[in-house]
Coordinates of C-alpha atoms and ligand atoms in Angstrom, one line a residue:
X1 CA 100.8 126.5 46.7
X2 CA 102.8 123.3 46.4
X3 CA 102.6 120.7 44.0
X4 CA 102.5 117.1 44.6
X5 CA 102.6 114.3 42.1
X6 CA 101.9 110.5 43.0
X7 CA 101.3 107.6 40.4
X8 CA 98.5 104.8 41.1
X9 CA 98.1 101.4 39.3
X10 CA 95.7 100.2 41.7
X11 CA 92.2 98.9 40.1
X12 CA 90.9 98.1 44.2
X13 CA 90.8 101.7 46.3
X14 CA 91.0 100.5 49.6
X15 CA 91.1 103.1 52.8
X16 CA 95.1 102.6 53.1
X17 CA 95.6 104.0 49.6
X18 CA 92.5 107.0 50.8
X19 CA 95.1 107.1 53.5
X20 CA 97.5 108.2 51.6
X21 CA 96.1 110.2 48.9
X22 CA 94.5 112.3 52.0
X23 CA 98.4 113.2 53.3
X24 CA 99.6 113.7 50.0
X25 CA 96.8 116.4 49.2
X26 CA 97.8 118.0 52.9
X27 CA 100.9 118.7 51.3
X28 CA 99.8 121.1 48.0
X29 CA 98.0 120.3 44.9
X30 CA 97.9 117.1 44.0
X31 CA 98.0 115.9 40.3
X32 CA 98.3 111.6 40.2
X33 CA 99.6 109.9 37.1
X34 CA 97.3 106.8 36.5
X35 CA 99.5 104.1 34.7
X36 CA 98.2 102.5 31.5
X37 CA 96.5 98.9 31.0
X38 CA 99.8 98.2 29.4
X39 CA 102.1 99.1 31.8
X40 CA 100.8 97.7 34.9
X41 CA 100.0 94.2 32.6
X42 CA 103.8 94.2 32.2
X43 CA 105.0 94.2 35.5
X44 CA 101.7 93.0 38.1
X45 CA 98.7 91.7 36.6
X46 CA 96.4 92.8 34.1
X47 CA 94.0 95.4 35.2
X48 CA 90.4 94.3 36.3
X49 CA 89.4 98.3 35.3
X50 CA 90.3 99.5 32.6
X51 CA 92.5 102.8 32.4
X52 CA 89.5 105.1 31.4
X53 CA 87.4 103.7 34.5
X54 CA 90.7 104.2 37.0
X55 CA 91.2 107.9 36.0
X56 CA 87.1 108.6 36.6
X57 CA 87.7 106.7 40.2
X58 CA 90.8 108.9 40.7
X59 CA 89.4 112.1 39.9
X60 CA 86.2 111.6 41.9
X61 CA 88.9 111.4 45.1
X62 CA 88.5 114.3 47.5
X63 CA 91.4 116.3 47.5
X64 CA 92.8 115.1 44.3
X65 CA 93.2 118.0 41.7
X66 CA 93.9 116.4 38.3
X67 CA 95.0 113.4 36.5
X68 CA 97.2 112.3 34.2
X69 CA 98.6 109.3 32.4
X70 CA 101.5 108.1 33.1
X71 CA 102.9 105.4 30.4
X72 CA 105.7 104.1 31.9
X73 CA 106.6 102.8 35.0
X74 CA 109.4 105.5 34.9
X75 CA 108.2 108.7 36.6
X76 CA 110.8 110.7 34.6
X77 CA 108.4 112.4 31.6
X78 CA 106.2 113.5 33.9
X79 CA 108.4 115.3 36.6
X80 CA 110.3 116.7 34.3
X81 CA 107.1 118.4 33.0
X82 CA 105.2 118.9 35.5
X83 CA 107.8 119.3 38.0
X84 CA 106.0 119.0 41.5
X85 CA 107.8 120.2 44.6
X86 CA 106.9 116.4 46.1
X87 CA 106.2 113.1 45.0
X88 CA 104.6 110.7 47.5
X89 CA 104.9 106.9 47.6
X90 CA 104.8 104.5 50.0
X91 CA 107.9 103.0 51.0
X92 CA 107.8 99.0 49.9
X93 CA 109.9 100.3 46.7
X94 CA 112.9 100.6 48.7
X95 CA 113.4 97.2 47.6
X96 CA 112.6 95.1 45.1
X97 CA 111.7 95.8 41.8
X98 CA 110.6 99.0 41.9
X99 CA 113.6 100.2 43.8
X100 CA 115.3 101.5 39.8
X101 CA 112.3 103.1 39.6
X102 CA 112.8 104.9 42.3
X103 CA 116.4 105.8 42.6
X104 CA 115.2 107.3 39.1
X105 CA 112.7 109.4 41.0
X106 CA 114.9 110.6 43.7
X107 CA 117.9 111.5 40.9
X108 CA 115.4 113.6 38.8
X109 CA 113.8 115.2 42.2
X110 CA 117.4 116.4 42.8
X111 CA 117.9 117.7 39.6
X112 CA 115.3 120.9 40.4
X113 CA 115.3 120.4 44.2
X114 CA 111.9 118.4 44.7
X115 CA 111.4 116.5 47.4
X116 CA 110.3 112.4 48.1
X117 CA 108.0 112.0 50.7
X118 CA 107.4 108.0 52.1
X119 CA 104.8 107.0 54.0
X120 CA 105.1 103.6 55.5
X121 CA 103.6 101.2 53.5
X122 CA 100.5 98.9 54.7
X123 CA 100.5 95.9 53.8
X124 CA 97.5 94.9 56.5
X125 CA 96.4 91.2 55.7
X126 CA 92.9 92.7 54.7
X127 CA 94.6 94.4 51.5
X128 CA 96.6 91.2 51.1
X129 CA 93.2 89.2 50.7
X130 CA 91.6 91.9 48.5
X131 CA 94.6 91.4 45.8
X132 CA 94.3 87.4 46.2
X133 CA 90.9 87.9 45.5
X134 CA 91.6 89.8 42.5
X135 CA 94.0 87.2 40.8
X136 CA 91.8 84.8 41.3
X137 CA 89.3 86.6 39.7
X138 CA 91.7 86.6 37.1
X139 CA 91.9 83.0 36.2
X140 CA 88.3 82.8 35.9
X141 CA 87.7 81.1 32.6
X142 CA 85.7 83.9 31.4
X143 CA 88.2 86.4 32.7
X144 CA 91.2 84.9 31.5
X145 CA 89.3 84.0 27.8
X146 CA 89.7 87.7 25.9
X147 CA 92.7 88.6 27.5
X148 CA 94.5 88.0 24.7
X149 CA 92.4 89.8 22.3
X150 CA 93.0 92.8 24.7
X151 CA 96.8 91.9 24.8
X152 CA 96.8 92.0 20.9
X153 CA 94.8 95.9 21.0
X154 CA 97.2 97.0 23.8
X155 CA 100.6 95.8 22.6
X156 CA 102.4 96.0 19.6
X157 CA 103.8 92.6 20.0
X158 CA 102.4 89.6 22.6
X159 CA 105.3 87.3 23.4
X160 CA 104.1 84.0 24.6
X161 CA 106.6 81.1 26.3
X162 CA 106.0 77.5 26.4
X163 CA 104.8 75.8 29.6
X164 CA 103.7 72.0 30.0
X165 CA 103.1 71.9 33.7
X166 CA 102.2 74.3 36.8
X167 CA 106.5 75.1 37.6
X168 CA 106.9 75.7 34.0
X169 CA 103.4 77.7 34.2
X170 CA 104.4 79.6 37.1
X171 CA 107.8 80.7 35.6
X172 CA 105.6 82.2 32.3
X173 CA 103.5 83.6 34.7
X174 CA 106.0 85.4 37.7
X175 CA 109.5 86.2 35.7
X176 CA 109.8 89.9 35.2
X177 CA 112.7 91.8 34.1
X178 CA 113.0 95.5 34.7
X179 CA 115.7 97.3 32.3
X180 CA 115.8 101.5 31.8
X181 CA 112.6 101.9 33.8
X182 CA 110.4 99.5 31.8
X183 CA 109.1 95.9 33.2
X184 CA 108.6 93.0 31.1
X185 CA 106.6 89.8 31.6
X186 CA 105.4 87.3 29.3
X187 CA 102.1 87.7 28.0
X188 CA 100.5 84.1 28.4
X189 CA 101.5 80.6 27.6
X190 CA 101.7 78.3 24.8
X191 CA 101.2 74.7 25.4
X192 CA 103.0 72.9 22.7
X193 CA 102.9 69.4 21.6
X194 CA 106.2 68.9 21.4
X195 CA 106.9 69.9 25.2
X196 CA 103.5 68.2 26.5
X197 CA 104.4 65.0 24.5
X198 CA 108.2 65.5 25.7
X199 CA 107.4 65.7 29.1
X200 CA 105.3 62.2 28.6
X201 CA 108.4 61.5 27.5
X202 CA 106.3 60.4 23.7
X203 CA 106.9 61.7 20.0
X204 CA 104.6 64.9 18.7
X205 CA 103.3 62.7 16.5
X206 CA 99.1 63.5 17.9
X207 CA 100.0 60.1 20.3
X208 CA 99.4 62.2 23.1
X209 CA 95.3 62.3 22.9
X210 CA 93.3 65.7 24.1
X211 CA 91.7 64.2 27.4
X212 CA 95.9 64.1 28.8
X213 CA 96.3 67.8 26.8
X214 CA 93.2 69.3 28.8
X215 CA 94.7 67.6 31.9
X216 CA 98.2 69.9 31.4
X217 CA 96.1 73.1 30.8
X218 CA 94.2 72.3 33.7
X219 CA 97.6 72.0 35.9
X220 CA 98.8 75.1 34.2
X221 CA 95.3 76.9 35.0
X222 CA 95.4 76.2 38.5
X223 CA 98.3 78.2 39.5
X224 CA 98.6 80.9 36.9
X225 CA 96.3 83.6 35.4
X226 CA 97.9 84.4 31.9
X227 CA 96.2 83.7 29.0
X228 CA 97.3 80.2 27.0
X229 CA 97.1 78.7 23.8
X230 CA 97.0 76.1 22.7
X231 CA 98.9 74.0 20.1
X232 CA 96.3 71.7 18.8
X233 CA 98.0 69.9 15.9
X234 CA 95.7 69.1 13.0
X235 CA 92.6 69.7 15.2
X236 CA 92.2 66.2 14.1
X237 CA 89.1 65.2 12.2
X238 CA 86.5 67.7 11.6
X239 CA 83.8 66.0 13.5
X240 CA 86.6 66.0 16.9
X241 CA 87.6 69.3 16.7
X242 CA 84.1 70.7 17.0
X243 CA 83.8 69.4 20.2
X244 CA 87.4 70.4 21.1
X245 CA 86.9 74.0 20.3
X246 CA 83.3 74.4 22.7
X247 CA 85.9 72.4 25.1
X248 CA 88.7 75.0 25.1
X249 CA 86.5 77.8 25.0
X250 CA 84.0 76.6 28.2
X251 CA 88.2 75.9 30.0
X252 CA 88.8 79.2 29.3
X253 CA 91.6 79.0 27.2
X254 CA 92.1 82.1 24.5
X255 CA 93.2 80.3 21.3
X256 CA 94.2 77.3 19.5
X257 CA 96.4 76.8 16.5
X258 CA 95.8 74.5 14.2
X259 CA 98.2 73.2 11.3
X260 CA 97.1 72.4 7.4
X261 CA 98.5 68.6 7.8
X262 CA 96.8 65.9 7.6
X263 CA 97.4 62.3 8.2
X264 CA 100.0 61.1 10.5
X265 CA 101.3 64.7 12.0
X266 CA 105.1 64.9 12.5
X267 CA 106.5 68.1 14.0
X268 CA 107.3 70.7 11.6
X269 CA 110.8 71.0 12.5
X270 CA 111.9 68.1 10.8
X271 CA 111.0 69.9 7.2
X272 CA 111.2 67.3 4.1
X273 CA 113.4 64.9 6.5
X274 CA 109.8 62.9 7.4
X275 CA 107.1 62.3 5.1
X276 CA 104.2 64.8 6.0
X277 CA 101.1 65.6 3.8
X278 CA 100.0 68.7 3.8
X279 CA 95.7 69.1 3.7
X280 CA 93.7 70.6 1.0
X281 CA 93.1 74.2 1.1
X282 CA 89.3 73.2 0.5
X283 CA 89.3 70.6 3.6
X284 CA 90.9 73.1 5.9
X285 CA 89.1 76.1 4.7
X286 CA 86.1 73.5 6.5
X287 CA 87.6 72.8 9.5
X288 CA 88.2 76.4 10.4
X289 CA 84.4 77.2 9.3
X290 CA 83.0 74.6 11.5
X291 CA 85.4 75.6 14.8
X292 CA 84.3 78.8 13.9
X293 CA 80.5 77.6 14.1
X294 CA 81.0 76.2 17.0
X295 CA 82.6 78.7 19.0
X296 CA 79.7 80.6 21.2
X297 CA 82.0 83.8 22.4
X298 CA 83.5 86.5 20.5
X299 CA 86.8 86.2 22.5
X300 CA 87.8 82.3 21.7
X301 CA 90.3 82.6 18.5
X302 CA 90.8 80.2 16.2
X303 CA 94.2 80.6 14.5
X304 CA 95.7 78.3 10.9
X305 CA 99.1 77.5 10.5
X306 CA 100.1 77.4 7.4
X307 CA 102.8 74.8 7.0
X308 CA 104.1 75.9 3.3
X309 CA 107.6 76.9 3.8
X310 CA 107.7 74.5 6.0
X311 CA 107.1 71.7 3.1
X312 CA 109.1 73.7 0.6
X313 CA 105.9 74.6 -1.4
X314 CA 106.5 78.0 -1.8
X315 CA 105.8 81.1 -0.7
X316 CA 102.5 81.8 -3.3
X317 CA 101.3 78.9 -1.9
X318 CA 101.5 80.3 1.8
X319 CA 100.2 83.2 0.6
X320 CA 97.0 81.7 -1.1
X321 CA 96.4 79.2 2.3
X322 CA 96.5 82.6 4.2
X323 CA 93.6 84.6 2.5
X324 CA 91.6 81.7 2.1
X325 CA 91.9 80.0 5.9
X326 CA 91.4 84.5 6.8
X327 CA 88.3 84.1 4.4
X328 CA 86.9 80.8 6.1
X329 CA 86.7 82.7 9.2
X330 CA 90.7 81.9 11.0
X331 CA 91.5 84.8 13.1
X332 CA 94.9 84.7 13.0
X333 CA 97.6 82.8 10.5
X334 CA 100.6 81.4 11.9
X335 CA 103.3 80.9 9.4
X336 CA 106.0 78.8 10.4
X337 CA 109.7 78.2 8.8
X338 CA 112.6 76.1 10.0
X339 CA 115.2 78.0 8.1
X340 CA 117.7 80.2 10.4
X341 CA 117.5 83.1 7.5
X342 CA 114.2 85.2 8.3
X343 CA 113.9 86.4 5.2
X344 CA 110.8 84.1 4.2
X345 CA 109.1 85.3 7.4
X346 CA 109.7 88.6 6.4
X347 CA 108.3 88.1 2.9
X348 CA 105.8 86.2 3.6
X349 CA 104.4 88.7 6.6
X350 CA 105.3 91.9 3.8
X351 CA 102.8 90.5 0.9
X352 CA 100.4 89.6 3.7
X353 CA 100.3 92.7 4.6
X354 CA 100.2 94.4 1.8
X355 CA 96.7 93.1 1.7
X356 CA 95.4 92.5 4.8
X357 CA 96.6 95.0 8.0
X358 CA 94.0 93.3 10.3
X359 CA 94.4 89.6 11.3
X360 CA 96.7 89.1 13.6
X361 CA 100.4 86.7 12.4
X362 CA 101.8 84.5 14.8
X363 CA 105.8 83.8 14.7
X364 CA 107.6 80.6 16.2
X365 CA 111.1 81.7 16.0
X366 CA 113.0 78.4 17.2
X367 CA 115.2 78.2 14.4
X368 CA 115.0 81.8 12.8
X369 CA 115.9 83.5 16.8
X370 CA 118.6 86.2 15.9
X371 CA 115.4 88.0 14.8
X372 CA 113.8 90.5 18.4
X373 CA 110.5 91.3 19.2
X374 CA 110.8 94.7 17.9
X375 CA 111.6 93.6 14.7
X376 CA 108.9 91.4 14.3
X377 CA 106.9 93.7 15.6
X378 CA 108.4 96.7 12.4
X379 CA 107.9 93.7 10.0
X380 CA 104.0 93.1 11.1
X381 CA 104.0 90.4 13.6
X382 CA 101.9 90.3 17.0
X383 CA 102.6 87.2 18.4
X384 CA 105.7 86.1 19.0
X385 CA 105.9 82.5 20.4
X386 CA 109.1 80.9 22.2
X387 CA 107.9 77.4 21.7
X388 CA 110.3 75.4 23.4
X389 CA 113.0 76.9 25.5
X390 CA 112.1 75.9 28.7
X391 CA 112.4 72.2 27.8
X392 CA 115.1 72.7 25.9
X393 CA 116.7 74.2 29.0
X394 CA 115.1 71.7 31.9
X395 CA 116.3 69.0 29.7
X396 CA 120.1 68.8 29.5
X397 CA 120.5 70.3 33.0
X398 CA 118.7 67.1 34.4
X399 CA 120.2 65.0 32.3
X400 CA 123.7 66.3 33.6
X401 CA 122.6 65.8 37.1
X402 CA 121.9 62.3 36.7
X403 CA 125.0 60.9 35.1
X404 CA 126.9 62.7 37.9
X405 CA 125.5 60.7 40.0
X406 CA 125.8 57.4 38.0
X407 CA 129.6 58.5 37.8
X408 CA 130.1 59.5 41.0
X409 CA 128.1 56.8 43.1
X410 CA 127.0 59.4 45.2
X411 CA 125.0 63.0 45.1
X412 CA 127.5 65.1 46.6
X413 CA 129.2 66.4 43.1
X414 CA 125.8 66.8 41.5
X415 CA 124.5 69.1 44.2
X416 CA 126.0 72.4 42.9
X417 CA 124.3 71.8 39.7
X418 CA 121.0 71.8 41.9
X419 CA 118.7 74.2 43.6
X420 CA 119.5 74.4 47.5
X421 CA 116.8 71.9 49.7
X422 CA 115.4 74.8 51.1
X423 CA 114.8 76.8 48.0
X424 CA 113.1 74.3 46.8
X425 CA 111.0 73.4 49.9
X426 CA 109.8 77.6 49.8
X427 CA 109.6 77.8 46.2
X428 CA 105.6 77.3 46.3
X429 CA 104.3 78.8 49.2
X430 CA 101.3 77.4 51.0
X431 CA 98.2 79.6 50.5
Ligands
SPV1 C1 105.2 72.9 19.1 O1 105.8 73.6 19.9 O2 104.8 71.8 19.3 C2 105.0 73.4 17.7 C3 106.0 74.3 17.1 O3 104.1 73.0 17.0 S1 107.2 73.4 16.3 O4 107.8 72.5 17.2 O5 108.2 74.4 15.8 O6 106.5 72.7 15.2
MG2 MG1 103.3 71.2 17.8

C-alpha cells in the first residue's frame, strides 16, 4: 500500500478541498498534517476553528486514515518521518509565497524518491466568497475582541506595529515575510498618540480628544481584521475613562494602555527634557479598578504603564507601581524606557518575574531596538510594540518628494521617489 501525505489549514471544508482529499486517498493511505492555530495566524488569518476542532473535522473525512500536526508551514519534519511515497497539493503554490515551501517539498521528496502530485487548483468564485465571508467574520467586534488574549496563549511573543489610518492599517494587516520555511505577520495594531496626533499634524500632548481617536480606529477597523490597541494616554479623568473603556470594548478593540501621568501629558520620549508629573500610585491603582468595573467581557484588557524609568525615579519604584497597578486589577504592565542600553528593561522584566510569571509585559523598543523579539521573548516579554516606524518612515520620504518639486518647479525628478500611477490606482481593489 502507498502512502500519501497532504497538509490542510482550512477552517471552511468546501466540496473542492472533498475533491481533492477523495484523489489523494485513490492514491494509498492517506495521513494529513493539520497546521496549528499558530502557524496558519502567521501567514493567512487567524483560524475561525480551533486546531483541536480541524483535526476532529479531518479525521471524520472518508477516506482519510490519520492525522497529524504539522507545526510549521515547512513540510520537512514530517516527510522525513513519515516518509510517504506522495504528497498532494494543489497547484496555486507554484507561485507566490508558498512557492519556498514547496521547492522544500519537492527537494526532500527527491531525497527518498517520493513523488508530488498537483491537482489544479480551484479557485471557483463560490470558494472565493466563502473566505470573504470568513474575514469579515473576523473583524466582527466580538470576533476580533479576544484575539489577542489568544495571540498571547499561542505565541511566545505578539509583535504589534503602529497604524493611524486604513493604508497604514492595511500594511500591519497584509505584510508577510517568509524566511527558512516560516511566515511572519504582525499580530495587530497599535494606535499611538504620537502617530494619530502626527498625522493631525498636532503635539501628543491629549490635544487630540477620543471622539477623532475612535474615528482613526474606526478607519483602521474597516479594512483590517487584526486585533488593535490602543494608546490611551492618561485615560484622562476617572469619571471619562469609564465611559471610554465600555466604548472600546462595545468597538471591539482588545486593549488599552494607560500611563501613571497626570496633568498636562507630554510623550515619554522626551524623559526629564519636559516637565511631566507622574500620578499617585493610590490615584492610579483607582483608575485601573474602575476601567476594570466597567469592563462587561473577559476579553477587553486593560494594561498600566508605568512611566518610572522613564522619569528617572528608579527601578524600586517601577517595581512597586507594577504589583500594585497588577493588584488593582491591570492585566498587563507596560514598562517603558528611553535609554538605548536595555539593561533596565531587562532588570526590570527579571525582578518582575521573579514574582509574578503571569501578567503579561509590554515593550516599546523605539530607543532600546538592537534588542529582537527573541530576546525579549528569553527575558519575559510578550508584547513587543513598534510604536512608530511607519511614520517615521512615511514622513521624511514625503517630505523629500515635496521640496523636489519646490526645487525643481516641476514633478518629473520627484517621480522616481514615488509609487508608479498605476500601482497606486490598483493598490486597493474594489470589492
Ligand atoms: C506612542 O506611540 O504614542 C507612545 C509610545 O505612547 S512613546 O512615543 O514612546 O511614548
Ligand atoms: Mg503615546
Amino acid at each position: 500500500m502507498k502512502t500519501v501525505y497532504m497538509s490542510f489549514s482550512t477552517d471552511l471544508l468546501h466540496s473542492g478541498h472533498i475533491a481533492i482529499l477523495q484523489k489523494a486517498a485513490q492514491l494509498g493511505e492517506l495521513t494529513v498534517g493539520v497546521l496549528t492555530d499558530q502557524v496558519i495566524a502567521s501567514y493567512k488569518r487567524f483560524p475561525l476553528l480551533s486546531y483541536e476542532e480541524r483535526v476532529s473535522m479531518l479525521e471524520n473525512i472518508r477516506g482519510v486514515h490519520k492525522v497529524v500536526e504539522q507545526n510549521s508551514l515547512s513540510y520537512a519534519e514530517n516527510l522525513r518521518k513519515l516518509k510517504p511515497d506522495y504528497v498532494v497539493h494543489g497547484d496555486d503554490w507554484k507561485s507566490g509565497i508558498q512557492k519556498p515551501i514547496r521547492d522544500e517539498v519537492v527537494a526532500i521528496l527527491g531525497e527518498y524518491g517520493g513523488q508530488l502530485v498537483e491537482y489544479p487548483y480551484s479557485n471557483e468564485e463560490k470558494y472565493q466568497a466563502l473566505e470573504e465571508r470568513s474575514r469579515a467574520h473576523l473583524s466582527i467586534p466580538d470576533i476580533r475582541r479576544g484575539r489577542l488574549r489568544k495571540l498571547l496563549e499561542m505565541k511566545p511573543l505578539v509583535s504589534i506595529i503602529e497604524a493611524h489610518s486604513g493604508i497604514t492599517g492595511l500594511i500591519a494587516e497584509k505584510t508577510t515575510v517568509v524566511t527558512d520555511g516560516k511566515a511572519k505577520q504582525f499580530d495587530g495594531m497599535w494606535v499611538s498618540s504620537l502617530c494619530d496626533s502626527t498625522a493631525k499634524g498636532k503635539p501628543d500632548i491629549e490635544l487630540v480628544d477620543m471622539s477623532s481617536r475612535l474615528r482613526t480606529i474606526d478607519d483602521i477597523m474597516e479594512v483590517t481584521t487584526k486585533p488593535i490597541i490602543l494608546d490611551g494616554d492618561t485615560g484622562g479623568l476617572i469619571e471619562h475613562f469609564v465611559y471610554n473603556v465600555r466604548t472600546l470594548e462595545r468597538m471591539g478593540v482588545s486593549a488599552v494602555i494607560i500611563e501613571d501621568k497626570t496633568g498636562l501629558k507630554k510623550n515619554s520620549l522626551f524623559g526629564t527634557e519636559v516637565e511631566q508629573t507622574q500620578d499617585s500610585i493610590e490615584h492610579f491603582c483607582e483608575k485601573i479598578a474602575a476601567g476594570k468595573k466597567a469592563v462587561k467581557t473577559k476579553e477587553f484588557m486593560i494594561i498600566a504603564r508605568i512611566e518610572s524609568l522613564i522619569l528617572e525615579r528608579g527601578m524600586e519604584d517601577a517595581l512597586a507601581r507594577a504589583f500594585a497597578f497588577v493588584k488593582a486589577g491591570a492585566d498587563g504592565i507596560m514598562i517603558h524606557s528611553r535609554k538605548k542600553d536595555p539593561a533596565e528593561i531587562f532588570e526590570f522584566c527579571e525582578k518582575f518575574r521573579a514574582k509574578d510569571a503571569i501578567t503579561p509585559i509590554v515593550v516599546v523598543p523605539t530607543s532600546f531596538n538592537t534588542v529582537t523579539e527573541e530576546e525579549f521573548a528569553a527575558r519575559g516579554v510578550n508584547i513587543v510594540i513598534y510604536a512608530n516606524q511607519l511614520t517615521r518612515s512615511a514622513f521624511p520620504a514625503m517630505q523629500k518628494v515635496a521640496t523636489t518639486i519646490l526645487e525643481t518647479h516641476r514633478a518629473k525628478e520627484a517621480d522616481d521617489l514615488c509609487m508608479p500611477i498605476k500601482e497606486i490606482l490598483t493598490l486597493i481593489p474594489e470589492e
